[in-house]
Each structure stands twice: as structure tokens, then as C-alpha cells.
Amino acid sequence: MTKIPYRHICIVWQDAKSSTDWRDLDEALEETVAICVSTGYVIKENNTSITLAQDLSFCEEEIDSVGNLIVIPIACIVKKTYLDKNNIEHA
């Protein structure tokens, strides 16, 4: 068994919302940002963003590719919850 070298995380974050329809001004003024939830493995993190991969592909004992990536700006993150303590094992 090989341990996955990345932390598994759930991130709640704010995103922009847009609309192409006409609305009354009062209704438009009540719009808010979208609240999103993303989960995945943290493959990169720096001062400006965090990159998650939802899928990991193994060849032998090594991760050779990742899929379903999302890069989330740090400024948009509302909450981070780690789903494991870096102890998931790969068969």
C-alpha cells in the first residue's frame, strides 16, 4: 500500500454570479455572490491560490496524472476543512 502524498480537503468559497436577464433594480440590489463547495487533493498552494485535483491516477506506486482540477483564489475562501490526516492508502 502507498500513502497518497496530498491532503484531502473540502473548501467553501465565494464566486461571482452573473445574469443576462432584465430585472427590477430592487431585485438586482439583493443579489449576492455564489457560495461554492469543492473537494479534492491539495496539489499546490501558495499566497494567492490553492489547486485541487479531484482525481488521481496511479501507475505502479506513483501518481502519474491528475484530473478535474480547480484553482481557487485564496481571497475567495470562506472555510477549509481537512477530510483526512494524510493517512489514505492506495491499494
Short mmCIF file of C-alpha atoms in Angstrom, two decimals:
data_model
loop_
_atom_site.label_atom_id
_atom_site.label_comp_id
_atom_site.label_asym_id
_atom_site.label_seq_id
_atom_site.Cartn_x
_atom_site.Cartn_y
_atom_site.Cartn_z
CA MET A 1 0.00 0.00 0.00
CA THR A 2 1.18 3.51 -0.85
CA LYS A 3 0.08 6.61 1.04
CA ILE A 4 -1.35 9.44 -1.03
CA PRO A 5 1.07 12.35 -0.51
CA TYR A 6 -1.60 15.06 -0.74
CA ARG A 7 -4.08 16.35 1.82
CA HIS A 8 -7.79 15.75 1.11
CA ILE A 9 -9.80 18.92 1.72
CA CYS A 10 -13.26 20.48 1.47
CA ILE A 11 -13.28 24.20 0.62
CA VAL A 12 -16.23 26.57 0.87
CA TRP A 13 -15.60 29.60 -1.32
CA GLN A 14 -17.28 32.62 -2.89
CA ASP A 15 -17.61 33.01 -6.64
CA ALA A 16 -19.02 35.65 -8.95
CA LYS A 17 -22.59 35.30 -10.23
CA SER A 18 -23.93 36.81 -13.39
CA SER A 19 -27.23 37.11 -15.17
CA THR A 20 -28.24 38.14 -18.68
CA ASP A 21 -31.91 38.82 -17.97
CA TRP A 22 -33.57 42.14 -17.17
CA ARG A 23 -34.54 42.67 -13.53
CA ASP A 24 -36.13 45.34 -11.43
CA LEU A 25 -33.49 47.44 -9.68
CA ASP A 26 -34.71 46.38 -6.21
CA GLU A 27 -34.33 42.70 -7.14
CA ALA A 28 -30.89 43.29 -8.65
CA LEU A 29 -29.68 45.04 -5.49
CA GLU A 30 -30.50 41.92 -3.46
CA GLU A 31 -28.14 39.66 -5.46
CA THR A 32 -25.19 38.15 -3.61
CA VAL A 33 -22.15 36.11 -4.54
CA ALA A 34 -22.43 32.37 -5.16
CA ILE A 35 -21.27 30.05 -2.39
CA CYS A 36 -19.44 27.01 -3.78
CA VAL A 37 -18.11 23.82 -2.22
CA SER A 38 -15.17 21.94 -3.75
CA THR A 39 -13.35 18.85 -2.53
CA GLY A 40 -10.11 17.31 -3.70
CA TYR A 41 -6.44 16.78 -3.03
CA VAL A 42 -4.27 19.86 -2.49
CA ILE A 43 -1.56 19.53 -5.15
CA LYS A 44 -0.36 23.15 -4.92
CA GLU A 45 -0.87 26.05 -2.52
CA ASN A 46 0.72 29.49 -2.39
CA ASN A 47 -0.13 33.01 -1.20
CA THR A 48 -2.65 33.63 -3.98
CA SER A 49 -4.34 30.31 -4.78
CA ILE A 50 -4.91 26.67 -3.91
CA THR A 51 -5.06 23.97 -6.60
CA LEU A 52 -7.19 20.87 -6.06
CA ALA A 53 -7.25 17.68 -8.08
CA GLN A 54 -10.37 15.60 -7.58
CA ASP A 55 -8.93 12.52 -9.27
CA LEU A 56 -5.52 10.82 -9.01
CA SER A 57 -4.29 8.11 -11.38
CA PHE A 58 -1.59 5.64 -10.36
CA CYS A 59 0.94 3.73 -12.42
CA GLU A 60 2.62 1.17 -10.18
CA GLU A 61 3.34 3.08 -6.94
CA GLU A 62 3.47 6.59 -8.46
CA ILE A 63 0.79 9.17 -9.24
CA ASP A 64 1.22 9.74 -12.96
CA SER A 65 -1.72 12.02 -13.74
CA VAL A 66 -4.46 14.09 -12.09
CA GLY A 67 -7.93 15.11 -13.22
CA ASN A 68 -10.76 17.53 -12.54
CA LEU A 69 -8.58 20.43 -11.44
CA ILE A 70 -9.75 23.67 -9.88
CA VAL A 71 -7.65 26.68 -8.88
CA ILE A 72 -9.36 28.73 -6.16
CA PRO A 73 -8.14 32.23 -5.23
CA ILE A 74 -7.19 32.37 -1.52
CA ALA A 75 -9.15 35.64 -1.16
CA CYS A 76 -12.37 33.79 -2.08
CA ILE A 77 -12.05 31.04 0.54
CA VAL A 78 -14.59 31.13 3.36
CA LYS A 79 -13.68 27.86 5.11
CA LYS A 80 -11.22 24.97 4.73
CA THR A 81 -11.81 21.56 6.33
CA TYR A 82 -9.27 18.78 6.00
CA LEU A 83 -11.04 15.46 5.45
CA ASP A 84 -8.12 13.25 6.46
CA LYS A 85 -4.86 13.45 8.30
CA ASN A 86 -2.74 12.39 5.31
CA ASN A 87 -3.34 8.72 6.01
CA ILE A 88 -5.30 7.50 3.00
CA GLU A 89 -3.66 4.48 1.45
CA HIS A 90 -3.73 3.34 -2.16
CA ALA A 91 -4.08 -0.41 -2.78
#
